Amino acid sequence: MKNFQIIKALSSASAVSGIKKESSAMFIAGGTNLVDLMKKNVVAPDKLVDITGIDLKKVEFLKGKVSIGALAKNSQVAEDSSIKENHPLLALALAAGASQQIRHMATVAGNMLQRTRCPYFYNTDMPCNKRVPKSGCGAIGGSNRMHAIFGASDSCIAVHPSDMCVALAALDATVLVEGPKGKRQIKFTDFHRLPGNTPEKDNILGEKEMITYVEIPDNKFNKNIHYLKVRDRSSYAFALVSVAVALDIQNNTIKDVKLAMGGVSHKPWRLTEAEEFLKGKAVSETIFKQAAALAMHGARAYGENNFKLTLGPNAIIEALTIAASK
Amino acid sequence: MARNKIDNQAEGDSNSSRRDFLKKSSLLTAFALAPPTLVMASEKKWDEKIAEYIETVSLSIEVNGTKHNLSVEPRTTLLDLLRENLQLTGTKKGCDHGQCGACTVHVNGTRILSCLSLASMQQNAQVTTIEGLSKGKKLHPMQEAFIKHDGFQCGYCTPGQIMSGIACIKEGHANSREEISEYMSGNICRCGAYHNIVDAITEVKEGGKKL
């Protein structure tokens, strides 16, 4: 690993001013992804701004919403009794990600900003448009078993690896950020982006901006929810496909529904068409199958990941069935 | 690491190698240069090795109850600090990329991966490693249970498994075999001693001793 300078920031304002002077400066908190990327020389900042001393670690239930500090640890949020009670989908998704040691280190904002685990992105001997723009994509026509089936481009077919983000996308969360030009709010579903011709950009966060909070509006999704994660081993592996389901069922009728998938796109993939179809319908296996078929509109596979075209809809049906039966 | 080896070298060591001599002389050169020269050397990249010597941060850290005041490079991981600077080689380097759990230690009472932690970010931290578990010659109950249940073959993942197993119980995640397996999934055992590891953790949990 290349050596670097490290400074500690004690407020989000000082963190932002500490980073804006240097072009290759980066924030560090849990470090579970960044330190690994630095060891592999995928990123090589000259300076790190340690933001772990900033008071952004609380989970607070406010009027109409819960506010989660950017530096709250993944395990802290997953095991928060109020989160488990009011937003069990988020707790389930968090517990499905990484290992307990990593969840103790990793922060909510760091989870959002983690990079893809595409092997071509990690291997500096290989072409990768995300790592080195215009260098080509090794995964298209290469080893692409883990890769996208939705929203990919000729430049990049990588997927966002987070589980937590799939739940936050489903739950209509909002991201609060702070930068040199002040504060702004971003809809969670707008935060991550599709690769297009600029896969080097994972999200729309400005270079010198930092995430300060994530907010989830109050909802009725505290019972009929499920996070189904399909992976190569039963724990501590990235998703081949994951599905987040939140249902509000009254008298066997679906009053409201939120659906999102992970492991299938450059961003958490919200299934709005399937959601609209399900609203107002009575719970049945038939409508779940029809919703899953709708959700797969526009899906495209790249060879080794062809199985996701079958696994995807099956996972949606399974997740809906489990959520409805809770 | 070179600097510590130099510090620890006994005087008049006749086995002093040429490599050690070169390391020593390069260190002495670094000390001999006045700070402004060093800054200039660093900026002009005259001698990156010399520059490296000044790019360190001071670190106060408590490991297994012993306080250390150290000077570390920002890039030094907690794992390398423990193994190379403090000679606490019980904590193992498996994958060095956060995928195996062999480097699990407790920082301020929480299990973390030392290979993905920068030592420079552990200011005033209290670290417990496998070496800090026993009281004199009396092993920790989890160490006893691993021996009793044959919770290892080659033993390389064992320090990480034991540190993780203790934390698993303290966190309240050892209420069933399934829960133990899930919350121990960050510790990989290539020999496949998982069944016996779960036996060991279950016994310690059921024993109810304060860990």
Coordinates of C-alpha atoms in Angstrom, one line a residue:
Chain A
M1 CA 0.0 0.0 0.0
K2 CA 1.2 3.5 -0.9
N3 CA 1.8 5.6 2.2
F4 CA -0.4 8.6 2.8
Q5 CA -1.2 11.4 5.2
I6 CA -4.0 11.0 7.7
I7 CA -5.8 13.7 9.5
K8 CA -8.8 13.5 11.9
A9 CA -11.9 15.7 11.4
L10 CA -14.2 16.4 14.3
S11 CA -17.2 17.9 12.4
S12 CA -18.7 17.4 9.0
A13 CA -17.8 21.0 8.1
S14 CA -14.1 20.5 9.0
A15 CA -14.1 17.1 7.2
V16 CA -15.4 18.8 4.0
S17 CA -12.9 21.6 4.2
G18 CA -10.1 19.1 5.0
I19 CA -10.8 17.2 1.8
K20 CA -11.5 20.0 -0.6
K21 CA -7.9 21.2 -0.9
E22 CA -6.5 17.9 -2.2
S23 CA -7.5 16.3 -5.4
S24 CA -6.8 12.7 -4.2
A25 CA -8.0 13.1 -0.6
M26 CA -10.7 10.7 0.6
F27 CA -12.8 10.2 3.7
I28 CA -12.3 7.1 5.8
A29 CA -14.6 5.6 8.4
G30 CA -15.0 1.8 8.8
G31 CA -12.4 1.3 6.1
T32 CA -13.6 -2.3 5.4
N33 CA -13.8 -1.6 1.6
L34 CA -11.3 1.4 1.3
V35 CA -8.4 -0.3 3.1
D36 CA -8.9 -3.4 0.9
L37 CA -9.0 -1.3 -2.3
M38 CA -5.8 0.6 -1.2
K39 CA -4.0 -2.7 -0.6
K40 CA -4.9 -3.8 -4.1
N41 CA -3.8 -0.4 -5.4
V42 CA -7.3 0.1 -7.0
V43 CA -7.4 3.5 -5.2
A44 CA -4.3 5.3 -3.9
P45 CA -5.2 8.5 -2.1
D46 CA -2.4 10.8 -0.9
K47 CA -4.5 11.8 2.1
L48 CA -7.2 10.3 4.3
V49 CA -9.6 12.3 6.4
D50 CA -10.6 10.2 9.4
I51 CA -14.2 11.1 10.0
T52 CA -14.9 8.5 12.8
G53 CA -14.7 11.3 15.5
I54 CA -17.7 13.1 14.1
D55 CA -21.0 12.9 16.0
L56 CA -23.1 11.2 13.3
K57 CA -23.6 7.9 15.0
K58 CA -27.2 8.0 16.4
V59 CA -30.4 6.3 15.3
E60 CA -33.1 8.7 16.2
F61 CA -36.9 8.3 15.8
L62 CA -38.3 11.8 15.0
K63 CA -41.8 12.9 14.0
G64 CA -42.7 11.0 10.8
K65 CA -39.3 9.4 10.2
V66 CA -36.2 7.7 11.6
S67 CA -32.9 9.5 11.2
I68 CA -29.8 7.3 10.9
G69 CA -26.4 8.9 11.3
A70 CA -24.0 8.3 8.4
L71 CA -21.4 6.8 10.9
A72 CA -23.8 4.5 12.7
K73 CA -22.4 1.0 12.4
N74 CA -24.1 -1.7 10.4
S75 CA -24.4 -4.0 13.4
Q76 CA -25.7 -1.1 15.6
V77 CA -28.6 -0.4 13.1
A78 CA -29.3 -4.1 12.5
E79 CA -29.7 -4.7 16.2
D80 CA -31.4 -1.5 17.2
S81 CA -34.7 -2.6 18.9
S82 CA -36.7 0.2 17.4
I83 CA -35.4 -0.5 13.9
K84 CA -36.2 -4.2 14.3
E85 CA -39.7 -3.2 15.3
N86 CA -40.5 -0.4 12.9
H87 CA -38.2 -1.2 9.9
P88 CA -37.6 -5.0 10.1
L89 CA -36.8 -5.2 6.4
L90 CA -33.7 -2.9 7.0
A91 CA -32.6 -5.0 10.0
L92 CA -32.9 -8.2 7.9
A93 CA -31.0 -6.8 4.9
L94 CA -28.2 -5.5 7.2
A95 CA -27.9 -8.8 9.0
A96 CA -27.6 -10.6 5.6
G97 CA -24.6 -8.6 4.6
A98 CA -20.9 -9.3 5.3
S99 CA -19.9 -10.9 8.7
Q100 CA -20.5 -9.7 12.2
Q101 CA -16.8 -8.4 12.5
I102 CA -17.3 -6.3 9.3
R103 CA -20.7 -5.1 10.4
H104 CA -19.1 -3.9 13.7
M105 CA -16.7 -1.8 11.6
A106 CA -18.7 -0.7 8.5
T107 CA -20.8 2.4 8.6
V108 CA -24.2 3.1 6.9
A109 CA -22.6 5.7 4.6
G110 CA -19.7 3.5 3.9
N111 CA -22.0 0.7 3.0
M112 CA -23.7 3.0 0.4
L113 CA -20.3 4.0 -1.0
Q114 CA -18.7 0.6 -1.2
R115 CA -17.5 -0.3 -4.7
T116 CA -18.5 -3.2 -6.9
R117 CA -16.8 -6.6 -6.3
C118 CA -16.4 -7.2 -10.0
P119 CA -13.1 -9.1 -10.3
Y120 CA -12.0 -6.9 -13.2
F121 CA -12.5 -3.8 -11.1
Y122 CA -10.2 -5.4 -8.4
N123 CA -7.5 -6.7 -10.8
T124 CA -5.3 -3.8 -11.9
D125 CA -3.9 -6.0 -14.7
M126 CA -7.3 -6.2 -16.3
P127 CA -9.2 -3.6 -18.3
C128 CA -12.1 -2.0 -16.4
N129 CA -13.9 1.2 -17.4
K130 CA -15.0 1.8 -13.9
R131 CA -11.4 1.8 -12.6
V132 CA -9.7 3.3 -15.6
P133 CA -12.2 5.1 -17.9
K134 CA -12.0 4.0 -21.6
S135 CA -9.8 1.0 -20.8
G136 CA -12.5 -1.5 -21.7
C137 CA -14.7 -4.0 -19.9
G138 CA -13.3 -7.4 -19.1
A139 CA -16.6 -8.8 -17.8
I140 CA -18.5 -8.4 -21.1
G141 CA -17.5 -11.6 -22.8
G142 CA -15.5 -12.6 -19.8
S143 CA -16.2 -14.0 -16.4
N144 CA -19.6 -12.5 -15.5
R145 CA -21.5 -14.9 -13.3
M146 CA -22.1 -12.2 -10.6
H147 CA -23.0 -9.5 -13.0
A148 CA -26.0 -7.3 -14.0
I149 CA -29.1 -8.2 -15.9
F150 CA -30.8 -4.7 -15.6
G151 CA -29.6 -1.3 -16.6
A152 CA -26.1 -2.2 -17.8
S153 CA -24.3 -0.6 -20.7
D154 CA -21.6 -1.5 -23.2
S155 CA -19.1 0.1 -20.8
C156 CA -20.0 -1.7 -17.6
I157 CA -22.1 -4.7 -16.4
A158 CA -21.0 -4.5 -12.7
V159 CA -23.5 -4.7 -9.8
H160 CA -23.7 -2.7 -6.6
P161 CA -22.9 -5.3 -3.8
S162 CA -24.9 -3.8 -0.9
D163 CA -27.9 -5.6 0.8
M164 CA -28.7 -2.6 3.1
C165 CA -29.2 -0.3 0.1
V166 CA -31.8 -2.7 -1.4
A167 CA -33.9 -2.3 1.7
L168 CA -33.4 1.5 1.8
A169 CA -34.4 1.8 -1.8
A170 CA -37.5 -0.2 -1.2
L171 CA -38.4 1.9 1.9
D172 CA -38.2 5.3 0.1
A173 CA -35.3 6.6 2.1
T174 CA -33.7 10.0 1.7
V175 CA -29.9 10.7 1.8
L176 CA -28.8 14.0 3.5
V177 CA -25.4 15.3 2.3
E178 CA -23.1 18.2 3.1
G179 CA -20.5 19.8 0.8
P180 CA -18.6 23.0 0.1
K181 CA -21.8 24.5 -1.4
G182 CA -23.9 23.5 1.6
K183 CA -26.5 20.8 2.4
R184 CA -28.9 19.0 0.1
Q185 CA -31.2 15.9 0.1
I186 CA -31.2 13.1 -2.5
K187 CA -33.9 10.5 -2.9
F188 CA -32.3 7.1 -2.1
T189 CA -33.4 5.7 -5.4
D190 CA -31.7 8.6 -7.2
F191 CA -28.4 8.3 -5.2
H192 CA -26.9 5.4 -7.1
R193 CA -26.7 5.6 -10.9
L194 CA -26.6 3.4 -13.9
P195 CA -23.2 3.1 -15.6
G196 CA -24.0 4.6 -19.1
N197 CA -20.7 5.8 -20.6
T198 CA -19.3 6.9 -17.2
P199 CA -19.2 3.8 -15.0
E200 CA -16.4 5.4 -13.0
K201 CA -19.2 7.2 -11.2
D202 CA -21.2 4.9 -8.8
N203 CA -23.5 7.6 -7.5
I204 CA -24.4 11.3 -7.8
L205 CA -22.5 12.4 -4.6
G206 CA -20.2 15.3 -5.4
E207 CA -16.5 14.7 -5.1
K208 CA -16.1 16.9 -2.0
E209 CA -19.5 16.1 -0.5
M210 CA -20.1 13.7 2.5
I211 CA -23.2 11.8 3.5
T212 CA -24.4 13.0 6.9
Y213 CA -27.8 11.1 7.5
V214 CA -30.2 8.7 5.9
E215 CA -33.8 9.1 6.7
I216 CA -36.7 6.6 6.4
P217 CA -40.3 7.9 6.4
D218 CA -42.7 6.1 8.8
N219 CA -44.5 3.2 7.1
K220 CA -46.7 0.3 7.8
F221 CA -44.2 -2.4 6.8
N222 CA -43.5 -4.0 10.1
K223 CA -45.0 -7.5 9.6
N224 CA -45.3 -8.8 6.0
I225 CA -41.7 -8.2 5.0
H226 CA -38.9 -10.4 3.8
Y227 CA -35.3 -10.0 2.5
L228 CA -34.4 -13.1 0.5
K229 CA -30.7 -13.4 -0.4
V230 CA -29.6 -16.1 -2.8
R231 CA -25.9 -16.8 -2.7
D232 CA -23.2 -19.5 -3.3
R233 CA -23.0 -20.3 0.5
S234 CA -25.6 -19.8 3.2
S235 CA -23.8 -16.9 4.9
Y236 CA -21.0 -14.4 4.3
A237 CA -21.2 -14.2 0.5
F238 CA -22.4 -11.5 -1.9
A239 CA -25.8 -11.9 -3.5
L240 CA -26.3 -13.7 -6.8
V241 CA -29.8 -12.2 -6.5
S242 CA -31.6 -10.7 -3.6
V243 CA -35.2 -9.4 -3.2
A244 CA -36.6 -7.0 -0.6
V245 CA -40.3 -7.2 -0.1
A246 CA -42.5 -5.0 2.1
L247 CA -46.3 -5.7 2.0
D248 CA -49.2 -4.0 3.7
I249 CA -51.9 -6.6 3.6
Q250 CA -55.4 -5.9 4.9
N251 CA -58.2 -8.6 4.6
N252 CA -56.0 -10.5 2.2
T253 CA -55.7 -7.5 -0.1
I254 CA -52.4 -5.8 -0.9
K255 CA -52.9 -2.2 0.2
D256 CA -49.3 -1.2 -0.5
V257 CA -46.2 -2.9 -1.6
K258 CA -42.5 -2.1 -2.1
L259 CA -40.2 -4.3 -4.1
A260 CA -36.5 -4.0 -4.9
M261 CA -33.7 -6.3 -6.0
G262 CA -30.0 -6.6 -5.3
G263 CA -27.2 -8.3 -7.3
V264 CA -28.8 -7.5 -10.6
S265 CA -27.8 -3.9 -11.4
H266 CA -25.4 -1.0 -11.0
K267 CA -27.8 0.3 -8.4
P268 CA -30.5 -1.1 -6.1
W269 CA -33.2 -2.1 -8.6
R270 CA -36.7 -0.9 -7.7
L271 CA -39.5 -3.0 -9.3
T272 CA -42.1 -0.2 -9.7
E273 CA -44.0 -1.9 -12.5
A274 CA -44.6 -5.0 -10.4
E275 CA -45.5 -2.9 -7.4
E276 CA -48.2 -1.0 -9.4
F277 CA -49.6 -4.4 -10.7
L278 CA -49.8 -5.8 -7.2
K279 CA -51.6 -2.9 -5.5
G280 CA -55.2 -3.6 -4.7
K281 CA -55.1 -7.3 -5.7
A282 CA -55.9 -10.2 -3.4
V283 CA -52.9 -12.3 -2.3
S284 CA -52.4 -15.3 -4.6
E285 CA -49.7 -17.4 -6.2
T286 CA -50.9 -16.4 -9.6
I287 CA -50.5 -12.7 -9.1
F288 CA -47.1 -13.2 -7.5
K289 CA -46.0 -15.1 -10.7
Q290 CA -47.5 -12.4 -12.9
A291 CA -45.7 -9.7 -10.9
A292 CA -42.4 -11.5 -11.2
A293 CA -42.8 -11.8 -15.0
L294 CA -43.5 -8.1 -15.2
A295 CA -40.4 -7.3 -13.0
M296 CA -38.2 -9.1 -15.5
H297 CA -39.1 -6.8 -18.4
G298 CA -36.0 -5.5 -20.1
A299 CA -33.7 -8.1 -18.4
R300 CA -30.6 -9.1 -20.4
A301 CA -27.9 -11.6 -19.4
Y302 CA -24.3 -11.9 -20.6
G303 CA -23.5 -15.6 -20.7
E304 CA -22.3 -16.9 -17.3
N305 CA -25.1 -15.0 -15.6
N306 CA -27.9 -16.3 -17.9
F307 CA -29.2 -18.3 -14.9
K308 CA -30.3 -15.0 -13.2
L309 CA -33.1 -14.6 -15.8
T310 CA -34.7 -17.7 -14.1
L311 CA -33.4 -17.2 -10.6
G312 CA -34.6 -13.6 -10.5
P313 CA -38.3 -14.2 -11.0
N314 CA -38.2 -17.3 -8.8
A315 CA -36.6 -15.3 -6.0
I316 CA -39.3 -12.6 -6.4
I317 CA -42.1 -15.2 -6.1
E318 CA -40.4 -16.9 -3.1
A319 CA -39.8 -13.6 -1.3
L320 CA -43.4 -12.4 -1.9
T321 CA -44.8 -15.8 -0.7
I322 CA -42.7 -15.7 2.5
A323 CA -43.6 -12.1 3.2
A324 CA -47.3 -12.7 2.7
S325 CA -47.3 -15.7 5.0
K326 CA -45.7 -14.0 8.0
Chain B
M1 CA 9.8 -4.4 10.9
A2 CA 13.2 -3.0 10.2
R3 CA 13.1 -0.3 12.8
N4 CA 12.0 -2.6 15.6
K5 CA 14.6 -5.1 14.7
I6 CA 17.2 -2.4 15.0
D7 CA 15.8 -1.3 18.4
N8 CA 15.8 -4.8 19.7
Q9 CA 19.2 -5.9 18.4
A10 CA 21.6 -6.9 21.1
E11 CA 24.9 -4.9 21.2
G12 CA 27.9 -6.6 19.7
D13 CA 25.8 -9.1 17.8
S14 CA 28.3 -10.8 15.7
N15 CA 25.7 -12.3 13.4
S16 CA 24.7 -8.8 12.2
S17 CA 24.1 -9.2 8.5
R18 CA 25.0 -6.9 5.7
R19 CA 21.3 -6.2 5.2
D20 CA 21.0 -5.1 8.8
F21 CA 24.0 -2.9 8.5
L22 CA 22.5 -1.2 5.5
K23 CA 19.2 -0.7 7.3
K24 CA 21.0 0.7 10.3
S25 CA 23.1 3.1 8.2
S26 CA 20.1 4.3 6.3
L27 CA 18.3 5.0 9.5
L28 CA 21.3 6.8 10.9
T29 CA 21.4 8.9 7.8
A30 CA 17.7 9.8 8.3
F31 CA 18.4 11.0 11.8
A32 CA 21.5 12.9 10.8
L33 CA 19.7 15.1 8.3
A34 CA 18.1 18.3 9.6
P35 CA 14.3 18.5 9.2
P36 CA 14.2 21.1 6.4
T37 CA 16.5 18.9 4.4
L38 CA 14.2 16.0 5.0
V39 CA 11.2 17.9 3.8
M40 CA 13.1 18.9 0.7
A41 CA 14.2 15.3 0.2
S42 CA 10.6 14.2 0.5
E43 CA 9.3 16.8 -1.9
K44 CA 12.0 16.1 -4.5
K45 CA 11.7 12.3 -3.9
W46 CA 15.5 12.1 -3.5
D47 CA 15.2 9.2 -1.2
E48 CA 11.8 7.8 -0.7
K49 CA 13.1 5.6 2.1
I50 CA 14.3 8.6 4.1
A51 CA 11.0 10.3 3.5
E52 CA 9.1 7.3 4.8
Y53 CA 10.9 7.6 8.2
I54 CA 9.3 11.0 8.9
E55 CA 5.9 10.1 7.5
T56 CA 4.7 8.6 10.8
V57 CA 2.1 9.4 13.3
S58 CA 2.3 8.9 17.1
L59 CA -0.1 6.3 18.5
S60 CA -1.0 5.5 22.1
I61 CA -2.6 2.1 22.3
E62 CA -3.3 -0.5 25.0
V63 CA -2.8 -4.1 24.0
N64 CA -3.7 -6.9 26.5
G65 CA -3.4 -4.4 29.3
T66 CA 0.0 -3.0 28.4
K67 CA 0.2 0.6 27.2
H68 CA 2.4 1.4 24.2
N69 CA 3.4 4.8 22.8
L70 CA 4.5 4.1 19.2
S71 CA 5.3 5.8 16.0
V72 CA 3.6 4.2 13.0
E73 CA 3.2 4.8 9.4
P74 CA -0.4 5.8 8.5
R75 CA -0.7 2.7 6.3
T76 CA 0.2 0.2 9.0
T77 CA -2.7 -2.1 9.7
L78 CA -3.5 -3.0 13.3
L79 CA -2.7 -6.6 12.3
D80 CA 0.8 -5.7 11.1
L81 CA 1.3 -3.5 14.2
L82 CA 0.5 -6.4 16.5
R83 CA 2.5 -9.0 14.6
E84 CA 5.5 -7.0 13.3
N85 CA 5.9 -4.1 15.8
L86 CA 4.7 -5.8 19.0
Q87 CA 5.7 -9.3 18.1
L88 CA 2.2 -10.6 19.1
T89 CA 2.1 -13.3 16.4
G90 CA -0.9 -15.1 17.9
T91 CA -3.2 -13.1 15.7
K92 CA -2.9 -14.6 12.2
K93 CA -2.7 -13.1 8.8
G94 CA -4.8 -15.3 6.6
C95 CA -6.1 -13.5 3.5
D96 CA -5.2 -10.0 4.6
H97 CA -8.4 -8.8 2.7
G98 CA -11.2 -9.3 5.2
Q99 CA -12.4 -12.5 3.9
C100 CA -11.3 -15.1 6.4
G101 CA -11.5 -13.8 10.0
A102 CA -8.1 -15.2 11.1
C103 CA -7.1 -11.7 12.2
T104 CA -10.1 -11.1 14.5
V105 CA -9.3 -9.2 17.7
H106 CA -11.3 -7.2 20.2
V107 CA -11.0 -3.4 20.1
N108 CA -12.8 -1.7 23.0
G109 CA -14.7 -4.9 23.6
T110 CA -15.9 -5.4 20.0
R111 CA -14.7 -8.0 17.6
I112 CA -13.2 -6.5 14.4
L113 CA -10.9 -7.5 11.6
S114 CA -7.4 -6.2 12.4
C115 CA -6.3 -6.6 8.7
L116 CA -8.8 -3.9 7.6
S117 CA -8.1 -1.5 10.5
L118 CA -5.5 1.2 10.2
A119 CA -3.4 1.3 13.4
S120 CA -3.3 5.1 13.1
M121 CA -7.0 5.2 13.6
Q122 CA -6.9 3.2 16.9
Q123 CA -5.8 6.1 19.1
N124 CA -6.2 5.2 22.8
A125 CA -7.9 1.9 21.8
Q126 CA -7.9 -1.1 24.1
V127 CA -7.0 -4.1 22.1
T128 CA -7.3 -7.8 23.3
T129 CA -5.6 -10.5 21.3
I130 CA -5.4 -14.3 21.8
E131 CA -2.3 -13.7 24.0
G132 CA -4.4 -11.6 26.4
L133 CA -7.0 -14.3 27.2
S134 CA -5.3 -16.6 29.7
K135 CA -4.6 -15.6 33.3
G136 CA -1.1 -16.8 33.9
K137 CA -1.1 -20.5 33.1
K138 CA -4.9 -20.8 33.3
L139 CA -6.5 -20.8 29.9
H140 CA -9.7 -18.9 29.1
P141 CA -12.8 -21.1 29.2
M142 CA -13.1 -20.8 25.3
Q143 CA -9.5 -22.0 24.9
E144 CA -10.3 -25.0 27.2
A145 CA -13.4 -25.8 25.3
F146 CA -11.7 -25.7 21.9
I147 CA -9.1 -28.2 23.2
K148 CA -11.8 -30.4 24.8
H149 CA -14.0 -30.4 21.6
D150 CA -11.1 -30.7 19.1
G151 CA -12.2 -27.4 17.6
F152 CA -9.2 -27.3 15.2
Q153 CA -6.9 -29.3 13.0
C154 CA -4.1 -27.2 11.6
G155 CA -4.9 -24.4 14.1
Y156 CA -4.2 -21.4 11.9
C157 CA -7.8 -20.0 12.1
T158 CA -8.1 -20.9 15.8
P159 CA -7.0 -17.6 17.4
G160 CA -9.6 -15.8 15.2
Q161 CA -12.2 -18.4 15.9
I162 CA -11.7 -18.1 19.7
M163 CA -11.8 -14.3 19.7
S164 CA -14.9 -14.4 17.5
G165 CA -16.5 -17.2 19.6
I166 CA -16.1 -15.2 22.9
A167 CA -17.6 -12.1 21.2
C168 CA -20.5 -14.2 19.7
I169 CA -21.6 -15.2 23.2
K170 CA -21.1 -11.7 24.7
E171 CA -23.2 -10.2 21.9
G172 CA -26.0 -12.6 22.7
H173 CA -25.8 -14.5 19.3
A174 CA -25.1 -18.0 20.7
N175 CA -28.7 -19.1 21.4
S176 CA -28.8 -22.0 19.0
R177 CA -26.4 -23.9 16.7
E178 CA -27.9 -22.1 13.7
E179 CA -27.4 -18.7 15.3
I180 CA -23.8 -19.6 16.2
S181 CA -23.1 -20.7 12.7
E182 CA -24.5 -17.5 11.2
Y183 CA -22.7 -15.2 13.6
M184 CA -19.4 -17.2 13.2
S185 CA -19.6 -17.1 9.4
G186 CA -16.9 -14.5 9.1
N187 CA -14.3 -17.1 10.4
I188 CA -13.4 -19.5 7.7
C189 CA -11.8 -22.9 8.7
R190 CA -10.2 -24.7 5.7
C191 CA -9.9 -27.9 7.8
G192 CA -13.6 -27.9 8.3
A193 CA -13.7 -28.1 12.1
Y194 CA -17.0 -26.1 12.2
H195 CA -19.1 -28.7 13.9
N196 CA -16.6 -29.0 16.8
I197 CA -16.2 -25.2 17.0
V198 CA -20.0 -24.9 17.4
D199 CA -19.8 -27.6 20.1
A200 CA -17.1 -25.6 22.0
I201 CA -19.0 -22.3 21.8
T202 CA -22.3 -24.0 22.9
E203 CA -20.6 -25.5 25.9
V204 CA -19.1 -22.2 27.0
K205 CA -22.4 -20.5 26.5
E206 CA -24.2 -23.1 28.5
G207 CA -21.5 -23.0 31.2
G208 CA -22.7 -19.5 31.9
K209 CA -19.3 -18.2 33.0
K210 CA -18.6 -14.5 32.8
L211 CA -16.3 -14.1 29.8

